[in-house]
Each structure stands twice: as structure tokens, then as C-alpha cells.
Tab-separated table of C-alpha atoms in Angstrom:
chain	number	residue	atom	x	y	z
A	244	UNK	CA	-29.075	0.395	-23.431
A	245	UNK	CA	-25.878	1.960	-22.083
A	246	UNK	CA	-22.972	-0.311	-21.050
A	247	UNK	CA	-22.064	-0.068	-17.362
A	248	UNK	CA	-18.417	-0.959	-16.708
A	249	UNK	CA	-17.473	-1.891	-13.145
A	250	UNK	CA	-13.691	-1.573	-12.851
A	251	UNK	CA	-11.780	-3.067	-9.909
A	252	UNK	CA	-8.155	-2.176	-9.234
A	253	UNK	CA	-5.779	0.784	-8.914
A	254	UNK	CA	-6.695	4.240	-10.190
A	255	UNK	CA	-4.273	4.201	-13.134
A	256	UNK	CA	-5.849	0.951	-14.383
A	257	UNK	CA	-9.284	2.585	-14.203
A	258	UNK	CA	-8.057	5.653	-16.065
A	259	UNK	CA	-6.751	3.492	-18.915
A	260	UNK	CA	-10.177	1.923	-19.362
A	261	UNK	CA	-12.147	5.172	-19.644
A	262	UNK	CA	-13.186	6.284	-23.118
A	263	UNK	CA	-15.237	9.215	-24.374
A	264	UNK	CA	-16.225	12.753	-23.367
A	265	UNK	CA	-16.216	12.589	-19.576
A	266	UNK	CA	-18.596	13.903	-16.947
A	267	UNK	CA	-17.597	13.070	-13.378
A	268	UNK	CA	-20.081	11.692	-10.874
A	269	UNK	CA	-19.648	14.769	-8.671
A	270	UNK	CA	-20.471	17.060	-11.626
A	271	UNK	CA	-23.543	15.046	-12.437
A	272	UNK	CA	-24.728	14.865	-8.799
A	273	UNK	CA	-24.536	18.672	-8.613
A	274	UNK	CA	-26.614	18.940	-11.800
A	275	UNK	CA	-28.993	16.244	-10.543
A	276	UNK	CA	-29.579	18.064	-7.254
A	277	UNK	CA	-30.247	21.349	-9.034
A	278	UNK	CA	-32.802	19.706	-11.311
A	279	UNK	CA	-34.621	17.475	-8.835
A	280	UNK	CA	-34.689	19.714	-5.774
A	281	UNK	CA	-35.887	22.909	-7.383
A	282	UNK	CA	-39.072	24.316	-5.843
A	283	UNK	CA	-39.625	26.518	-8.890
A	284	UNK	CA	-39.877	23.936	-11.663
A	285	UNK	CA	-40.238	20.211	-12.115
A	286	UNK	CA	-37.278	18.171	-13.354
A	287	UNK	CA	-37.316	18.036	-17.163
A	288	UNK	CA	-36.017	14.819	-18.791
A	289	UNK	CA	-35.056	16.846	-21.876
A	290	UNK	CA	-32.553	18.846	-19.840
A	291	UNK	CA	-31.003	15.604	-18.593
A	292	UNK	CA	-30.870	14.347	-22.164
A	293	UNK	CA	-29.156	17.511	-23.396
A	294	UNK	CA	-26.644	17.305	-20.538
A	295	UNK	CA	-25.831	13.599	-20.965
A	296	UNK	CA	-26.076	12.697	-24.655
A	297	UNK	CA	-22.680	11.662	-26.016
A	298	UNK	CA	-21.098	11.820	-22.564
A	299	UNK	CA	-19.334	9.189	-20.464
A	300	UNK	CA	-20.233	9.234	-16.778
A	301	UNK	CA	-17.209	8.401	-14.628
A	302	UNK	CA	-17.125	7.680	-10.887
A	303	UNK	CA	-13.731	7.302	-9.221
A	304	UNK	CA	-13.819	5.437	-5.917
A	305	UNK	CA	-13.337	8.685	-3.983
A	306	UNK	CA	-16.493	10.134	-5.579
A	307	UNK	CA	-18.857	7.927	-3.555
A	308	UNK	CA	-17.795	9.750	-0.391
A	309	UNK	CA	-19.382	12.894	-1.867
A	310	UNK	CA	-22.754	11.148	-2.036
A	311	UNK	CA	-24.882	10.910	1.105
A	312	UNK	CA	-25.557	7.526	2.686
A	313	UNK	CA	-29.139	7.832	1.485
A	314	UNK	CA	-27.905	8.574	-2.026
A	315	UNK	CA	-25.747	5.465	-1.985
A	316	UNK	CA	-28.682	3.329	-0.856
A	317	UNK	CA	-30.795	4.772	-3.718
A	318	UNK	CA	-27.972	5.009	-6.224
A	319	UNK	CA	-30.187	3.702	-8.991
A	320	UNK	CA	-32.223	6.924	-8.810
A	321	UNK	CA	-29.037	8.927	-9.466
A	322	UNK	CA	-28.099	6.690	-12.412
A	323	UNK	CA	-31.571	6.483	-13.953
A	324	UNK	CA	-31.022	9.372	-16.398
A	325	UNK	CA	-27.379	8.520	-17.256
A	326	UNK	CA	-28.495	4.958	-18.021
A	327	UNK	CA	-31.107	6.367	-20.425
A	328	UNK	CA	-29.084	9.074	-22.156
A	329	UNK	CA	-25.292	8.828	-21.655
A	330	UNK	CA	-22.895	7.037	-23.981
A	331	UNK	CA	-21.398	4.822	-21.266
A	332	UNK	CA	-20.851	4.594	-17.504
A	333	UNK	CA	-17.619	3.659	-15.699
A	334	UNK	CA	-17.669	2.972	-11.958
A	335	UNK	CA	-14.408	2.487	-10.067
A	336	UNK	CA	-14.452	0.110	-7.062
A	337	UNK	CA	-18.095	0.803	-6.167
A	338	UNK	CA	-19.563	-0.038	-2.729
A	339	UNK	CA	-21.397	-3.348	-2.668
A	340	UNK	CA	-24.807	-1.683	-2.227
A	341	UNK	CA	-24.310	0.120	-5.565
A	342	UNK	CA	-23.280	-3.105	-7.251
A	343	UNK	CA	-26.285	-4.952	-5.836
A	344	UNK	CA	-28.676	-2.311	-7.197
A	345	UNK	CA	-27.139	-2.470	-10.669
A	346	UNK	CA	-27.065	-6.263	-10.813
A	347	UNK	CA	-30.684	-6.431	-9.681
A	348	UNK	CA	-31.941	-4.177	-12.485
A	349	UNK	CA	-29.308	-4.214	-15.226
A	350	UNK	CA	-27.334	-7.432	-14.899
A	351	UNK	CA	-27.077	-7.837	-18.687
A	352	UNK	CA	-25.635	-4.332	-19.126
A	353	UNK	CA	-23.037	-4.644	-16.359
A	354	UNK	CA	-19.504	-5.588	-17.450
A	355	UNK	CA	-16.822	-6.269	-14.828
A	356	UNK	CA	-13.132	-5.492	-15.469
A	357	UNK	CA	-10.562	-6.512	-12.858
A	358	UNK	CA	-6.877	-5.665	-12.668
A	359	UNK	CA	-4.599	-8.712	-12.770
A	360	UNK	CA	-1.731	-8.251	-10.352
A	361	UNK	CA	1.582	-9.821	-11.407
A	362	UNK	CA	2.190	-13.224	-9.847
A	363	UNK	CA	5.318	-14.370	-8.099
A	364	UNK	CA	7.367	-16.452	-10.530
A	365	UNK	CA	10.842	-17.916	-10.745
A	366	UNK	CA	12.204	-15.053	-12.851
A	367	UNK	CA	11.119	-12.415	-10.320
A	368	UNK	CA	12.454	-14.452	-7.402
A	369	UNK	CA	15.849	-14.732	-9.092
A	370	UNK	CA	15.891	-10.960	-9.582
A	371	UNK	CA	14.896	-10.428	-5.942
A	372	UNK	CA	17.727	-12.683	-4.751
A	373	UNK	CA	20.309	-11.185	-7.108
A	374	UNK	CA	19.631	-7.574	-6.109
A	375	UNK	CA	18.608	-8.006	-2.484
A	376	UNK	CA	21.932	-7.017	-0.902
A	377	UNK	CA	21.956	-3.786	-2.907
A	378	UNK	CA	18.897	-2.843	-0.829
A	379	UNK	CA	19.318	-4.680	2.478
A	380	UNK	CA	22.651	-5.575	4.092
A	381	UNK	CA	23.327	-8.334	6.584
A	382	UNK	CA	20.087	-10.332	6.319
A	383	UNK	CA	21.044	-13.142	3.947
A	384	UNK	CA	19.401	-15.836	6.091
A	385	UNK	CA	16.127	-13.893	6.279
A	386	UNK	CA	16.260	-13.336	2.526
A	387	UNK	CA	16.776	-17.032	1.884
A	388	UNK	CA	13.829	-18.015	4.077
A	389	UNK	CA	11.629	-15.424	2.404
A	390	UNK	CA	12.512	-16.666	-1.086
A	391	UNK	CA	11.809	-20.259	-0.050
A	392	UNK	CA	8.325	-19.358	1.236
A	393	UNK	CA	7.585	-17.236	-1.848
A	394	UNK	CA	8.702	-20.050	-4.141
A	395	UNK	CA	6.494	-22.500	-2.268
A	396	UNK	CA	3.543	-20.101	-2.457
A	397	UNK	CA	3.770	-19.751	-6.238
A	398	UNK	CA	3.098	-23.497	-6.460
A	399	UNK	CA	0.057	-23.299	-4.196
A	400	UNK	CA	-3.233	-24.453	-5.678
A	401	UNK	CA	-5.100	-22.147	-3.297
A	402	UNK	CA	-3.935	-18.751	-4.489
A	403	UNK	CA	-7.046	-17.080	-3.081
A	404	UNK	CA	-5.494	-17.379	0.369
A	405	UNK	CA	-2.681	-14.846	0.856
A	406	UNK	CA	0.828	-15.702	1.976
A	407	UNK	CA	0.931	-14.175	5.468
A	408	UNK	CA	4.398	-13.494	6.869
A	409	UNK	CA	5.735	-11.959	10.054
A	410	UNK	CA	9.144	-10.277	9.749
A	411	UNK	CA	10.404	-9.669	13.264
A	412	UNK	CA	13.515	-8.307	14.926
A	413	UNK	CA	15.180	-5.007	15.882
A	414	UNK	CA	14.130	-1.704	14.351
A	415	UNK	CA	15.976	-0.397	11.303
A	416	UNK	CA	17.626	-3.615	10.082
A	417	UNK	CA	15.749	-4.036	6.782
A	418	UNK	CA	12.245	-5.393	7.397
A	419	UNK	CA	10.325	-2.537	5.789
A	420	UNK	CA	12.874	-2.140	3.000
A	421	UNK	CA	12.507	-5.851	2.230
A	422	UNK	CA	8.751	-5.408	1.742
A	423	UNK	CA	9.357	-2.327	-0.395
A	424	UNK	CA	11.849	-4.123	-2.590
A	425	UNK	CA	9.631	-7.172	-3.045
A	426	UNK	CA	6.766	-4.902	-4.079
A	427	UNK	CA	8.984	-3.159	-6.622
A	428	UNK	CA	10.123	-6.482	-8.079
A	429	UNK	CA	6.512	-7.633	-8.459
A	430	UNK	CA	5.545	-4.276	-9.938
A	431	UNK	CA	3.816	-1.427	-8.169
A	432	UNK	CA	4.051	0.823	-5.149
A	433	UNK	CA	3.854	-0.906	-1.776
A	434	UNK	CA	0.637	-0.470	0.188
A	435	UNK	CA	1.742	0.283	3.742
A	436	UNK	CA	-0.376	0.677	6.874
A	437	UNK	CA	1.148	1.909	10.144
A	438	UNK	CA	-0.698	-0.169	12.736
A	439	UNK	CA	0.728	1.670	15.747
A	440	UNK	CA	-1.880	4.352	14.978
A	441	UNK	CA	-4.765	1.878	15.297
A	442	UNK	CA	-5.833	2.559	18.876
A	443	UNK	CA	-9.028	4.632	18.614
A	444	UNK	CA	-12.660	4.430	17.517
A	445	UNK	CA	-11.655	5.878	14.163
A	446	UNK	CA	-9.317	2.912	13.724
A	447	UNK	CA	-12.224	0.562	14.418
A	448	UNK	CA	-14.318	2.364	11.785
A	449	UNK	CA	-11.399	2.241	9.346
A	450	UNK	CA	-11.004	-1.540	9.756
A	451	UNK	CA	-14.628	-2.628	10.012
A	452	UNK	CA	-16.227	0.111	7.913
A	453	UNK	CA	-18.797	2.710	8.843
A	454	UNK	CA	-19.925	5.252	6.262
A	455	UNK	CA	-18.927	5.398	2.592
A	456	UNK	CA	-17.942	8.974	3.374
A	457	UNK	CA	-15.006	7.774	5.484
A	458	UNK	CA	-11.695	6.102	4.657
A	459	UNK	CA	-11.590	2.336	5.012
A	460	UNK	CA	-8.961	-0.366	4.765
A	461	UNK	CA	-11.171	-2.373	2.404
A	462	UNK	CA	-11.384	0.442	-0.138
A	463	UNK	CA	-7.645	1.093	0.052
A	464	UNK	CA	-6.918	-2.614	-0.506
A	465	UNK	CA	-9.122	-2.462	-3.602
A	466	UNK	CA	-7.036	0.461	-4.890
A	467	UNK	CA	-3.622	-1.026	-4.106
A	468	UNK	CA	-1.017	-0.743	-6.866
A	469	UNK	CA	0.889	-3.843	-5.805
A	470	UNK	CA	-0.047	-7.287	-4.551
A	471	UNK	CA	2.243	-6.802	-1.561
A	472	UNK	CA	0.690	-5.210	1.535
A	473	UNK	CA	2.754	-4.185	4.561
A	474	UNK	CA	1.103	-4.021	7.978
A	475	UNK	CA	3.872	-2.214	9.838
A	476	UNK	CA	4.400	-2.407	13.610
A	477	UNK	CA	1.930	-5.255	14.076
A	478	UNK	CA	3.163	-5.636	17.648
A	479	UNK	CA	1.608	-2.268	18.514
A	480	UNK	CA	-1.933	-2.865	17.218
A	481	UNK	CA	-4.743	-3.044	19.772
A	482	UNK	CA	-5.490	-6.740	20.308
A	483	UNK	CA	-9.235	-5.980	20.191
A	484	UNK	CA	-8.793	-5.310	16.468
A	485	UNK	CA	-7.175	-8.653	15.577
A	486	UNK	CA	-10.510	-10.124	14.480
A	487	UNK	CA	-10.612	-7.643	11.597
A	488	UNK	CA	-7.786	-9.620	9.985
A	489	UNK	CA	-9.000	-13.174	10.535
A	490	UNK	CA	-10.869	-13.650	7.267
A	491	UNK	CA	-8.220	-11.813	5.254
A	492	UNK	CA	-5.440	-14.012	6.646
A	493	UNK	CA	-7.462	-17.224	6.307
A	494	UNK	CA	-9.247	-16.813	2.995
A	495	UNK	CA	-7.972	-13.731	1.198
A	496	UNK	CA	-11.343	-11.987	1.486
A	497	UNK	CA	-11.770	-8.739	3.354
A	498	UNK	CA	-15.290	-7.578	4.145
A	499	UNK	CA	-16.521	-4.488	5.891
A	500	UNK	CA	-19.824	-2.622	5.956
A	501	UNK	CA	-19.449	-1.290	2.411
A	502	UNK	CA	-16.962	-3.431	0.490
A	503	UNK	CA	-16.076	-7.041	-0.292
A	504	UNK	CA	-12.472	-7.397	-1.449
A	505	UNK	CA	-10.772	-10.430	-2.975
A	506	UNK	CA	-6.982	-10.598	-2.747
A	507	UNK	CA	-5.843	-13.319	-5.117
A	508	UNK	CA	-2.061	-14.012	-5.014
A	509	UNK	CA	-1.573	-11.489	-2.223
A	510	UNK	CA	1.628	-11.380	-0.151
A	511	UNK	CA	0.775	-9.878	3.225
A	512	UNK	CA	3.775	-8.869	5.327
A	513	UNK	CA	3.548	-7.852	8.967
A	514	UNK	CA	6.552	-6.367	10.736
A	515	UNK	CA	7.272	-6.175	14.441
A	516	UNK	CA	10.057	-5.660	16.960
A	517	UNK	CA	9.410	-8.948	18.748
A	518	UNK	CA	12.551	-10.818	19.785
A	519	UNK	CA	11.396	-14.414	19.300
A	520	UNK	CA	8.542	-16.600	18.084
A	521	UNK	CA	7.786	-17.472	21.697
A	522	UNK	CA	7.281	-13.801	22.501
A	523	UNK	CA	5.096	-13.353	19.411
A	524	UNK	CA	2.841	-16.241	20.451
A	525	UNK	CA	2.602	-14.992	24.031
A	526	UNK	CA	1.670	-11.433	23.022
A	527	UNK	CA	-0.694	-11.964	20.081
A	528	UNK	CA	-2.237	-15.261	21.284
A	529	UNK	CA	-2.864	-18.577	19.567
A	530	UNK	CA	-5.786	-17.415	17.412
A	531	UNK	CA	-3.633	-14.812	15.679
A	532	UNK	CA	-0.314	-16.684	15.853
A	533	UNK	CA	-1.480	-19.745	13.932
A	534	UNK	CA	-2.891	-17.636	11.110
A	535	UNK	CA	0.642	-16.721	10.010
A	536	UNK	CA	2.331	-18.920	7.417
A	537	UNK	CA	5.866	-18.121	8.546
A	538	UNK	CA	7.948	-16.101	10.995
A	539	UNK	CA	11.227	-14.723	9.617
A	540	UNK	CA	13.806	-13.271	11.969
A	541	UNK	CA	15.878	-10.208	11.081
A	542	UNK	CA	18.984	-10.140	13.249
A	543	UNK	CA	21.191	-7.470	14.738
A	544	UNK	CA	23.782	-6.291	12.228
A	545	UNK	CA	27.292	-7.765	12.432
A	546	UNK	CA	30.511	-5.695	12.309
A	547	UNK	CA	31.023	-6.836	8.719
A	548	UNK	CA	27.518	-5.663	7.834
A	549	UNK	CA	28.145	-2.316	9.491
A	550	UNK	CA	31.302	-1.873	7.434
A	551	UNK	CA	29.276	-2.417	4.254
A	552	UNK	CA	26.614	0.001	5.445
A	553	UNK	CA	29.188	2.672	6.263
A	554	UNK	CA	30.711	2.260	2.802
A	555	UNK	CA	27.292	2.585	1.163
A	556	UNK	CA	26.345	5.684	3.132
A	557	UNK	CA	29.722	7.301	2.454
A	558	UNK	CA	29.464	6.544	-1.260
A	559	UNK	CA	26.022	8.132	-1.376
A	560	UNK	CA	27.155	11.246	0.506
A	561	UNK	CA	30.309	11.530	-1.602
A	562	UNK	CA	28.200	11.762	-4.760
A	563	UNK	CA	26.458	14.816	-3.300
A	564	UNK	CA	29.664	16.772	-2.611
A	565	UNK	CA	31.562	19.129	-4.873
A	566	UNK	CA	35.317	18.762	-5.344
A	567	UNK	CA	36.034	21.634	-2.940
A	568	UNK	CA	33.715	20.145	-0.311
A	569	UNK	CA	35.499	16.799	-0.555
A	570	UNK	CA	38.816	18.541	0.055
A	571	UNK	CA	37.353	20.137	3.193
A	572	UNK	CA	36.151	16.818	4.552
A	573	UNK	CA	39.396	14.990	3.797
A	574	UNK	CA	40.178	11.586	2.351
A	575	UNK	CA	37.276	9.181	2.230
A	576	UNK	CA	39.399	6.324	3.602
A	577	UNK	CA	40.300	8.353	6.696
A	578	UNK	CA	36.673	9.341	7.247
A	579	UNK	CA	35.663	5.693	6.922
A	580	UNK	CA	38.276	4.649	9.472
A	581	UNK	CA	37.100	7.255	11.990
A	582	UNK	CA	33.489	6.158	11.604
A	583	UNK	CA	34.289	2.445	11.883
A	584	UNK	CA	36.079	3.073	15.178
A	585	UNK	CA	32.772	4.356	16.571
A	586	UNK	CA	30.450	1.863	14.914
A	587	UNK	CA	28.924	0.771	18.230
A	588	UNK	CA	27.105	4.102	18.621
A	589	UNK	CA	24.821	3.314	15.676
A	590	UNK	CA	21.412	1.879	16.516
A	591	UNK	CA	20.302	1.009	12.983
A	592	UNK	CA	20.747	2.013	9.332
A	593	UNK	CA	18.634	5.166	9.595
A	594	UNK	CA	20.503	6.282	12.709
A	595	UNK	CA	23.873	5.666	11.027
A	596	UNK	CA	22.837	7.552	7.892
A	597	UNK	CA	21.740	10.564	9.935
A	598	UNK	CA	24.881	10.687	12.116
A	599	UNK	CA	27.335	10.162	9.246
A	600	UNK	CA	25.710	12.896	7.194
A	601	UNK	CA	25.690	15.206	10.185
A	602	UNK	CA	29.394	14.500	10.821
A	603	UNK	CA	30.391	15.285	7.227
A	604	UNK	CA	28.197	18.316	6.654
A	605	UNK	CA	29.190	19.883	9.978
A	606	UNK	CA	32.779	20.000	8.705
A	607	UNK	CA	31.711	21.612	5.445
A	608	UNK	CA	29.401	24.188	7.043
A	609	UNK	CA	32.025	25.122	9.643
A	610	UNK	CA	34.561	25.834	6.905
A	611	UNK	CA	32.391	27.382	4.175
A	612	UNK	CA	29.823	29.304	6.205
A	613	UNK	CA	31.421	30.242	9.504
A	614	UNK	CA	35.192	30.168	8.997
A	615	UNK	CA	35.304	31.912	5.607
A	616	UNK	CA	32.774	34.565	6.673
């Protein structure tokens, strides 16, 4: 009997597990429909055998959306011939109804492979601390609090429950970059969801699940490349959707209509522009507030921090310029002085980066494009 491998985790992990001469699920479903729905001839098992012998049937998680809801509910019928004739079957993050059908009939043939996400450890925390200011300037107190909570979490005996953090404060002072950097240190691309968009019926379907044919948060969590998830702009999410997060925050399990997801060792970071913990509690309510493990404030940038930011932006821009362009702009020290005199116009890092670049490149364009022409 063929071995059926159920593989949970990111796509690249699934791809590394696949072996053999591959037929995709979508290719096979097309062949299956042609054979079983013909009004001219009856489906011939020999044609299935010729098509499948020596082949590996592979279903990426996106492939299930190409199968009708009825096909998902009767998925065993689709797999009946591959189970008889193919070399092996690999299913990536299948919906729970598919898994239930396979376990009911072929529990001994089903093998489960799960990706192990890197854990927080002392070595990674030291690296995070050492390099943090190369990524985020002026938030040393927030960084220290974050490291303390991460260190505490790595000692937790209940690593099935995620560490749930709220990073709050003004826009553009390093909250999102902090989550990005932590994800990079732990290995893998950050999974980021922009919650300000979650205001419609489609958002409800995305969070609670509807059809396998549609995107869902549960499926995307299953495919995450990192064990850090960022729920950005949590202050803007519709409060009617808070209940979607209760079980995830409490237990590390996320369930919707089609998927059950476990999130062992997960760090879940929410960001917001709230000004205080009191405001957070008032806006999101007790039920949501007390599900967070910690609230970490990111403060307005000091003059000293702005000076460091200006230096960093100037250094980055300077690397982009040719020698002749630098001579047009003038001495870097003079440029820095002019910018520092007007530091109060900057709203945040992104705003400063845009204005400083505009200031420098306007000089260059004026000279090279307009004046010399």
C-alpha cells in the first residue's frame, strides 16, 4: 500500500520532503474528471494505472482551493486510484476533512511530518540585543523589556501557549521593524497581517473560515516561515472580530471551518498607536486586554536619537551617490547640520528618510538635468 505523507509547515519545507516523479493534484484532478465524467465511455482502471504507476502525487496547500467543496468532502474518491497505483502521495497542510477521511480508512499508511520552528534561546537573544540598535534607534528600554519577556518565555513549561505582546506608541518609531528583526534572528520571513483592513464580511470569512476555495488566516499560519507573527494596527480591527483570537492567544490553537492549527513556541506581536495601557484597556475591553502577556511602550524619539537617524540615512544615501553627485550636494557635515536644524519637521523615521532623500536628490537633479541642459 502506498505511503501517504501529511506535511505541515512552510512551502520550502514541503518541497524538501518530496521525492520521485511528480504529478500535481491539479493535473490529476483534470485527468480524473476527464475519465469519470465522460458520457462516451466508462472509467477504465487500467488508464489510471498507466497514468499513475511510478508517479508521486503532490498536493500543495493552494491546490485544495481548485477542488470543489463537494470534492473536498469526498476526497477519498479522488485519492482512491492514486492510493492503488502511485508510488507515494504527499499532501501539504490539508484541510481537516481530508485528514479525517484518510485517518478513518488508511491510518496505518498515513505518516505525519511537521516543521520544527527554531526556539528562542539565550544565544539568539544575545544576538538580538547586540544588533538591535543597528535596526531600531532610540528604543533601548522597549528592547530591554522585550528581551526580558522573551527570556522568561523560553523557560516556560507551557510552550503550546504563545507569548502575546502588544507594542504600542507613535507611528514609525520601530515597532514593526522590531518584529521583523526578531523574526530574522529566529530564522524566517515574518508573517504580517494588516488588521486595519479587517472591517468587512470577507475579513470575517478570512478569520473564521468559509470555503476551502478562499484565503484564510488559519491556512496562512500553517504556512508561516517564522514562529513570529505580527498583527499590525491592532487598534484598528473591528471589535466584533476579537473573539477570533481568543483561543489562539489563550492556548496556541487556531481553529476555523477547515483547519486546526497548533502554534508551539509562537511569539505573537500586535502593534498599535495607543498612547497608554489605560487607553488600550478602555478601547479593547477587559476580555481582550487580559489575554496579552505584556504591553511594551515605544516612545517618541529624542533629539539624540534623531541625530543618529539622520546620520544613518545620510550614510545610506551617500553610498548611492557618485563622486560628481557628492560634489554637487556639498560636504556631508554641512548637509547634516542643515538637516539637524530642522529636525522638528520629521514625524517618524520613514518621513525623515523620504524628506532627506528628496532634499539631496533635488539638488542633484536641478544641477545635472535642468541646469546643464
